[in-house]
Amino acid sequence: MKYLKKLCVMLLVLMLGAGLASCADPAAAVSHEPGRMEAHFIDVGQGDSTLIICDGKTMLIDAGDDSQGTAIQNYLQKQGVKRLDYLVLTHPDSDHIGGAPVIITKFDIGQVFMSDYTKDNKTYEKLVKALEYKRLAYQTPEVGSEYALGAARVRILGPAGKYGNPNDASVALMIQNGDNRFLFTGDAQEDAEEDMAELSGDLSADVYHAGHHGSKTSTSEVFFERVRPSCAVISCAEGNSYGHPHAQTLNTFRMNGVKVYRTDEEGTIIAVSDGKEIRFDVPASETWKAGEPTGSASSGKKPADGTGDPTGAEKGGMASAAEEPSYILNTKNKKFHRPECDSLPAVNRTESSESRESLLSQGYAPCKRCNP
């Protein structure tokens, strides 16, 4: 009997020392432990919502779609959150702002950061009305500005320019706690990523919240080389119609030894930083299973609120098949694309019927996604 008791005590000590993976309820209240930062990647299905807690200060990045508002509210309350020091809504797609009206009306909020890109639809209208109801004004933070979140520092990386689509206009930020760095880029795509890489200096991060739910339109080669994360978290729904995460993104992570954590496989994921090390409450995924596009993705129908991967056909202005140009040029980053490429620029764009050799001689480089 004594042996069994001693064995139980030893097992308990080992479980407590093993870290969060052994804890049934790793964060029952807002942590006030000095230097401890928690990142809760909340499972909201096909959408984003991340709670950051550091020294009793809190930030919520995005709020899922309108079916998730109450679920996020309940999750925050379970963590002991009564006030949000910051609410960051990266961009106005419904899978990022839909649940925000509930959060705004149910919690005291210090500052609201939002993209300067607006939408004319009911989801955005409900958000604006909720802000007005609480007499809150939002601001689009300037690139390079910094904010304190307890002992952690938040640095704004984007939007680094004016863009013709909501994804590239995402508010992007780096959160640093001691030596640990967490990167969030919303749904920013290749053009916005390249602007961040050019303007924001050191982008290296330990944890990268994979852009656009693991879509191949984000995590471009240039950007990834600047970030070089050791861990990536992908927020998406199991069996989502967009095929997230895409095989191209997963291959990038796998070939570079990045540990991947996925809400579609593991539910809500919690990462805890003590300023030196980062621990996750679940093991890294080992499936490397890419999504399979279904529904609107295969039928060619545009998602109701533009939350999917934008294509040339969605953007409009394309020539008919008989008149289709040879290439689409991005006059800003000097890249050329096939007309059907899913990473076409929304601005700084022109059509060209010149030959590939001619474009190369003018200093244009081929897009590495569509390989024109």
PDB file of C-alpha atoms in Angstrom, residues 24-212:
ATOM      1  CA  ALA A  24      -6.020  18.720 -17.602  1.00  0.00           C
ATOM      2  CA  ASP A  25      -6.761  22.431 -17.260  1.00  0.00           C
ATOM      3  CA  PRO A  26      -3.529  24.320 -17.991  1.00  0.00           C
ATOM      4  CA  ALA A  27      -4.974  27.839 -17.718  1.00  0.00           C
ATOM      5  CA  ALA A  28      -7.968  28.122 -15.416  1.00  0.00           C
ATOM      6  CA  ALA A  29      -7.412  31.849 -14.778  1.00  0.00           C
ATOM      7  CA  VAL A  30      -5.438  34.790 -16.135  1.00  0.00           C
ATOM      8  CA  SER A  31      -1.807  34.178 -15.245  1.00  0.00           C
ATOM      9  CA  HIS A  32      -0.007  36.827 -13.197  1.00  0.00           C
ATOM     10  CA  GLU A  33       3.248  34.875 -13.029  1.00  0.00           C
ATOM     11  CA  PRO A  34       6.010  37.360 -13.953  1.00  0.00           C
ATOM     12  CA  GLY A  35       7.422  36.812 -17.421  1.00  0.00           C
ATOM     13  CA  ARG A  36       4.911  34.120 -18.374  1.00  0.00           C
ATOM     14  CA  MET A  37       3.022  34.572 -21.639  1.00  0.00           C
ATOM     15  CA  GLU A  38       0.276  32.313 -22.926  1.00  0.00           C
ATOM     16  CA  ALA A  39      -0.973  32.109 -26.511  1.00  0.00           C
ATOM     17  CA  HIS A  40      -4.326  30.328 -26.808  1.00  0.00           C
ATOM     18  CA  PHE A  41      -5.051  29.403 -30.422  1.00  0.00           C
ATOM     19  CA  ILE A  42      -8.788  28.914 -29.997  1.00  0.00           C
ATOM     20  CA  ASP A  43     -10.491  26.322 -32.172  1.00  0.00           C
ATOM     21  CA  VAL A  44     -13.168  28.316 -34.015  1.00  0.00           C
ATOM     22  CA  GLY A  45     -13.427  26.055 -37.045  1.00  0.00           C
ATOM     23  CA  GLN A  46     -12.608  27.806 -40.319  1.00  0.00           C
ATOM     24  CA  GLY A  47     -11.423  31.090 -38.860  1.00  0.00           C
ATOM     25  CA  ASP A  48      -8.969  32.697 -36.456  1.00  0.00           C
ATOM     26  CA  SER A  49      -9.077  33.706 -32.817  1.00  0.00           C
ATOM     27  CA  THR A  50      -6.059  33.860 -30.514  1.00  0.00           C
ATOM     28  CA  LEU A  51      -5.967  34.971 -26.882  1.00  0.00           C
ATOM     29  CA  ILE A  52      -2.658  36.333 -25.564  1.00  0.00           C
ATOM     30  CA  ILE A  53      -2.140  36.656 -21.800  1.00  0.00           C
ATOM     31  CA  CYS A  54       0.966  38.148 -20.192  1.00  0.00           C
ATOM     32  CA  ASP A  55       1.315  39.441 -16.624  1.00  0.00           C
ATOM     33  CA  GLY A  56      -2.455  39.708 -16.310  1.00  0.00           C
ATOM     34  CA  LYS A  57      -2.736  41.790 -19.502  1.00  0.00           C
ATOM     35  CA  THR A  58      -4.762  40.437 -22.394  1.00  0.00           C
ATOM     36  CA  MET A  59      -5.063  40.703 -26.161  1.00  0.00           C
ATOM     37  CA  LEU A  60      -7.530  38.958 -28.477  1.00  0.00           C
ATOM     38  CA  ILE A  61      -6.484  38.643 -32.112  1.00  0.00           C
ATOM     39  CA  ASP A  62      -9.568  38.056 -34.291  1.00  0.00           C
ATOM     40  CA  ALA A  63     -12.880  36.525 -33.261  1.00  0.00           C
ATOM     41  CA  GLY A  64     -13.905  33.822 -35.721  1.00  0.00           C
ATOM     42  CA  ASP A  65     -17.190  33.967 -37.629  1.00  0.00           C
ATOM     43  CA  ASP A  66     -20.588  34.997 -36.268  1.00  0.00           C
ATOM     44  CA  SER A  67     -21.354  31.483 -35.018  1.00  0.00           C
ATOM     45  CA  GLN A  68     -18.328  31.580 -32.697  1.00  0.00           C
ATOM     46  CA  GLY A  69     -18.855  34.768 -30.680  1.00  0.00           C
ATOM     47  CA  THR A  70     -20.500  33.134 -27.663  1.00  0.00           C
ATOM     48  CA  ALA A  71     -18.069  30.206 -27.699  1.00  0.00           C
ATOM     49  CA  ILE A  72     -15.126  32.636 -27.615  1.00  0.00           C
ATOM     50  CA  GLN A  73     -16.833  34.623 -24.849  1.00  0.00           C
ATOM     51  CA  ASN A  74     -17.203  31.450 -22.780  1.00  0.00           C
ATOM     52  CA  TYR A  75     -13.598  30.462 -23.409  1.00  0.00           C
ATOM     53  CA  LEU A  76     -12.295  33.858 -22.314  1.00  0.00           C
ATOM     54  CA  GLN A  77     -14.416  33.795 -19.179  1.00  0.00           C
ATOM     55  CA  LYS A  78     -13.136  30.306 -18.370  1.00  0.00           C
ATOM     56  CA  GLN A  79      -9.613  31.753 -18.438  1.00  0.00           C
ATOM     57  CA  GLY A  80     -10.684  34.443 -15.983  1.00  0.00           C
ATOM     58  CA  VAL A  81     -10.661  37.237 -18.560  1.00  0.00           C
ATOM     59  CA  LYS A  82     -12.850  40.187 -17.603  1.00  0.00           C
ATOM     60  CA  ARG A  83     -11.154  42.865 -19.674  1.00  0.00           C
ATOM     61  CA  LEU A  84      -9.304  42.886 -22.974  1.00  0.00           C
ATOM     62  CA  ASP A  85      -6.509  45.429 -23.059  1.00  0.00           C
ATOM     63  CA  TYR A  86      -6.360  45.042 -26.843  1.00  0.00           C
ATOM     64  CA  LEU A  87      -8.757  43.712 -29.455  1.00  0.00           C
ATOM     65  CA  VAL A  88      -7.033  43.219 -32.813  1.00  0.00           C
ATOM     66  CA  LEU A  89      -9.220  42.484 -35.842  1.00  0.00           C
ATOM     67  CA  THR A  90      -6.701  41.811 -38.577  1.00  0.00           C
ATOM     68  CA  HIS A  91      -9.023  42.355 -41.560  1.00  0.00           C
ATOM     69  CA  PRO A  92     -12.764  42.463 -42.297  1.00  0.00           C
ATOM     70  CA  ASP A  93     -13.382  38.930 -43.584  1.00  0.00           C
ATOM     71  CA  SER A  94     -16.257  37.278 -41.727  1.00  0.00           C
ATOM     72  CA  ASP A  95     -14.128  34.420 -40.363  1.00  0.00           C
ATOM     73  CA  HIS A  96     -12.043  36.975 -38.466  1.00  0.00           C
ATOM     74  CA  ILE A  97     -14.585  39.595 -37.330  1.00  0.00           C
ATOM     75  CA  GLY A  98     -17.910  37.733 -37.242  1.00  0.00           C
ATOM     76  CA  GLY A  99     -17.767  36.955 -33.521  1.00  0.00           C
ATOM     77  CA  ALA A 100     -16.404  40.378 -32.551  1.00  0.00           C
ATOM     78  CA  PRO A 101     -19.775  42.061 -31.774  1.00  0.00           C
ATOM     79  CA  VAL A 102     -20.353  39.564 -28.942  1.00  0.00           C
ATOM     80  CA  ILE A 103     -16.865  40.146 -27.542  1.00  0.00           C
ATOM     81  CA  ILE A 104     -17.196  43.924 -27.780  1.00  0.00           C
ATOM     82  CA  THR A 105     -20.533  43.994 -25.953  1.00  0.00           C
ATOM     83  CA  LYS A 106     -19.556  41.474 -23.245  1.00  0.00           C
ATOM     84  CA  PHE A 107     -16.081  42.704 -22.238  1.00  0.00           C
ATOM     85  CA  ASP A 108     -14.438  45.959 -21.255  1.00  0.00           C
ATOM     86  CA  ILE A 109     -11.908  46.787 -23.970  1.00  0.00           C
ATOM     87  CA  GLY A 110      -8.940  49.140 -23.837  1.00  0.00           C
ATOM     88  CA  GLN A 111      -7.900  49.653 -27.476  1.00  0.00           C
ATOM     89  CA  VAL A 112      -9.252  48.326 -30.756  1.00  0.00           C
ATOM     90  CA  PHE A 113      -6.901  47.848 -33.709  1.00  0.00           C
ATOM     91  CA  MET A 114      -8.390  47.177 -37.143  1.00  0.00           C
ATOM     92  CA  SER A 115      -7.368  47.144 -40.768  1.00  0.00           C
ATOM     93  CA  ASP A 116      -8.185  50.275 -42.746  1.00  0.00           C
ATOM     94  CA  TYR A 117      -9.885  48.070 -45.352  1.00  0.00           C
ATOM     95  CA  THR A 118     -13.669  48.169 -44.959  1.00  0.00           C
ATOM     96  CA  LYS A 119     -16.521  46.099 -46.371  1.00  0.00           C
ATOM     97  CA  ASP A 120     -20.095  46.963 -47.255  1.00  0.00           C
ATOM     98  CA  ASN A 121     -21.942  43.996 -45.776  1.00  0.00           C
ATOM     99  CA  LYS A 122     -23.996  43.005 -42.730  1.00  0.00           C
ATOM    100  CA  THR A 123     -21.090  41.410 -40.894  1.00  0.00           C
ATOM    101  CA  TYR A 124     -19.051  44.596 -41.010  1.00  0.00           C
ATOM    102  CA  GLU A 125     -22.130  46.691 -40.220  1.00  0.00           C
ATOM    103  CA  LYS A 126     -22.773  44.666 -37.041  1.00  0.00           C
ATOM    104  CA  LEU A 127     -19.170  45.218 -35.986  1.00  0.00           C
ATOM    105  CA  VAL A 128     -19.422  48.975 -36.451  1.00  0.00           C
ATOM    106  CA  LYS A 129     -22.705  49.100 -34.515  1.00  0.00           C
ATOM    107  CA  ALA A 130     -21.175  47.155 -31.623  1.00  0.00           C
ATOM    108  CA  LEU A 131     -18.268  49.607 -31.457  1.00  0.00           C
ATOM    109  CA  GLU A 132     -20.687  52.524 -31.492  1.00  0.00           C
ATOM    110  CA  TYR A 133     -22.785  50.903 -28.758  1.00  0.00           C
ATOM    111  CA  LYS A 134     -19.711  50.669 -26.494  1.00  0.00           C
ATOM    112  CA  ARG A 135     -18.486  54.096 -27.631  1.00  0.00           C
ATOM    113  CA  LEU A 136     -15.250  52.607 -28.878  1.00  0.00           C
ATOM    114  CA  ALA A 137     -13.171  53.992 -31.721  1.00  0.00           C
ATOM    115  CA  TYR A 138     -10.721  51.834 -33.620  1.00  0.00           C
ATOM    116  CA  GLN A 139      -7.360  52.774 -35.052  1.00  0.00           C
ATOM    117  CA  THR A 140      -5.135  51.260 -37.698  1.00  0.00           C
ATOM    118  CA  PRO A 141      -1.741  51.121 -35.974  1.00  0.00           C
ATOM    119  CA  GLU A 142       1.301  52.432 -37.803  1.00  0.00           C
ATOM    120  CA  VAL A 143       3.992  50.045 -38.951  1.00  0.00           C
ATOM    121  CA  GLY A 144       6.839  50.111 -36.452  1.00  0.00           C
ATOM    122  CA  SER A 145       4.722  51.247 -33.515  1.00  0.00           C
ATOM    123  CA  GLU A 146       5.086  49.261 -30.300  1.00  0.00           C
ATOM    124  CA  TYR A 147       2.764  48.489 -27.421  1.00  0.00           C
ATOM    125  CA  ALA A 148       3.268  46.910 -24.009  1.00  0.00           C
ATOM    126  CA  LEU A 149       1.414  43.745 -23.059  1.00  0.00           C
ATOM    127  CA  GLY A 150       2.672  43.111 -19.560  1.00  0.00           C
ATOM    128  CA  ALA A 151       6.339  42.171 -19.910  1.00  0.00           C
ATOM    129  CA  ALA A 152       5.826  41.396 -23.596  1.00  0.00           C
ATOM    130  CA  ARG A 153       6.216  43.892 -26.427  1.00  0.00           C
ATOM    131  CA  VAL A 154       3.957  44.060 -29.468  1.00  0.00           C
ATOM    132  CA  ARG A 155       5.430  45.468 -32.690  1.00  0.00           C
ATOM    133  CA  ILE A 156       3.221  46.315 -35.666  1.00  0.00           C
ATOM    134  CA  LEU A 157       4.445  44.964 -39.021  1.00  0.00           C
ATOM    135  CA  GLY A 158       1.486  45.592 -41.314  1.00  0.00           C
ATOM    136  CA  PRO A 159      -0.384  46.662 -43.262  1.00  0.00           C
ATOM    137  CA  ALA A 160       2.760  48.096 -44.838  1.00  0.00           C
ATOM    138  CA  GLY A 161       0.945  49.759 -47.746  1.00  0.00           C
ATOM    139  CA  LYS A 162      -2.365  50.291 -49.505  1.00  0.00           C
ATOM    140  CA  TYR A 163      -3.797  47.135 -51.010  1.00  0.00           C
ATOM    141  CA  GLY A 164      -6.684  46.247 -53.249  1.00  0.00           C
ATOM    142  CA  ASN A 165      -7.826  43.241 -51.238  1.00  0.00           C
ATOM    143  CA  PRO A 166      -8.631  42.695 -47.550  1.00  0.00           C
ATOM    144  CA  ASN A 167      -6.143  39.878 -47.026  1.00  0.00           C
ATOM    145  CA  ASP A 168      -3.062  41.943 -47.844  1.00  0.00           C
ATOM    146  CA  ALA A 169      -4.463  44.774 -45.718  1.00  0.00           C
ATOM    147  CA  SER A 170      -4.252  42.568 -42.606  1.00  0.00           C
ATOM    148  CA  VAL A 171      -2.873  44.006 -39.388  1.00  0.00           C
ATOM    149  CA  ALA A 172       0.298  41.977 -38.742  1.00  0.00           C
ATOM    150  CA  LEU A 173       2.248  41.929 -35.509  1.00  0.00           C
ATOM    151  CA  MET A 174       5.186  40.400 -33.680  1.00  0.00           C
ATOM    152  CA  ILE A 175       4.835  39.672 -29.971  1.00  0.00           C
ATOM    153  CA  GLN A 176       8.100  39.265 -28.079  1.00  0.00           C
ATOM    154  CA  ASN A 177       8.358  37.889 -24.563  1.00  0.00           C
ATOM    155  CA  GLY A 178      11.957  37.789 -23.432  1.00  0.00           C
ATOM    156  CA  ASP A 179      13.798  35.838 -26.117  1.00  0.00           C
ATOM    157  CA  ASN A 180      10.619  34.271 -27.523  1.00  0.00           C
ATOM    158  CA  ARG A 181       8.832  35.704 -30.561  1.00  0.00           C
ATOM    159  CA  PHE A 182       5.348  34.990 -31.931  1.00  0.00           C
ATOM    160  CA  LEU A 183       4.327  36.204 -35.407  1.00  0.00           C
ATOM    161  CA  PHE A 184       0.744  36.880 -36.532  1.00  0.00           C
ATOM    162  CA  THR A 185      -0.023  38.042 -40.086  1.00  0.00           C
ATOM    163  CA  GLY A 186      -3.777  37.484 -40.492  1.00  0.00           C
ATOM    164  CA  ASP A 187      -4.451  36.496 -44.099  1.00  0.00           C
ATOM    165  CA  ALA A 188      -1.600  38.554 -45.591  1.00  0.00           C
ATOM    166  CA  GLN A 189      -0.452  37.178 -48.945  1.00  0.00           C
ATOM    167  CA  GLU A 190       2.726  37.367 -50.993  1.00  0.00           C
ATOM    168  CA  ASP A 191       2.670  41.091 -51.852  1.00  0.00           C
ATOM    169  CA  ALA A 192       2.053  42.124 -48.247  1.00  0.00           C
ATOM    170  CA  GLU A 193       4.607  39.612 -46.993  1.00  0.00           C
ATOM    171  CA  GLU A 194       7.254  41.035 -49.302  1.00  0.00           C
ATOM    172  CA  ASP A 195       6.473  44.554 -48.092  1.00  0.00           C
ATOM    173  CA  MET A 196       6.865  43.394 -44.489  1.00  0.00           C
ATOM    174  CA  ALA A 197      10.137  41.688 -45.340  1.00  0.00           C
ATOM    175  CA  GLU A 198      11.386  44.911 -46.921  1.00  0.00           C
ATOM    176  CA  LEU A 199      10.216  47.349 -44.251  1.00  0.00           C
ATOM    177  CA  SER A 200      10.142  45.546 -40.923  1.00  0.00           C
ATOM    178  CA  GLY A 201      13.702  44.436 -40.268  1.00  0.00           C
ATOM    179  CA  ASP A 202      14.088  41.280 -38.203  1.00  0.00           C
ATOM    180  CA  LEU A 203      11.125  38.954 -38.796  1.00  0.00           C
ATOM    181  CA  SER A 204      12.593  35.848 -37.192  1.00  0.00           C
ATOM    182  CA  ALA A 205      10.082  34.099 -34.956  1.00  0.00           C
ATOM    183  CA  ASP A 206       9.860  30.988 -32.835  1.00  0.00           C
ATOM    184  CA  VAL A 207       6.132  30.517 -33.414  1.00  0.00           C
ATOM    185  CA  TYR A 208       4.455  31.524 -36.665  1.00  0.00           C
ATOM    186  CA  HIS A 209       0.673  31.593 -36.846  1.00  0.00           C
ATOM    187  CA  ALA A 210       0.533  30.410 -40.449  1.00  0.00           C
ATOM    188  CA  GLY A 211      -0.872  33.091 -42.746  1.00  0.00           C
ATOM    189  CA  HIS A 212      -4.325  32.578 -44.283  1.00  0.00           C
TER     190      HIS A 212
END
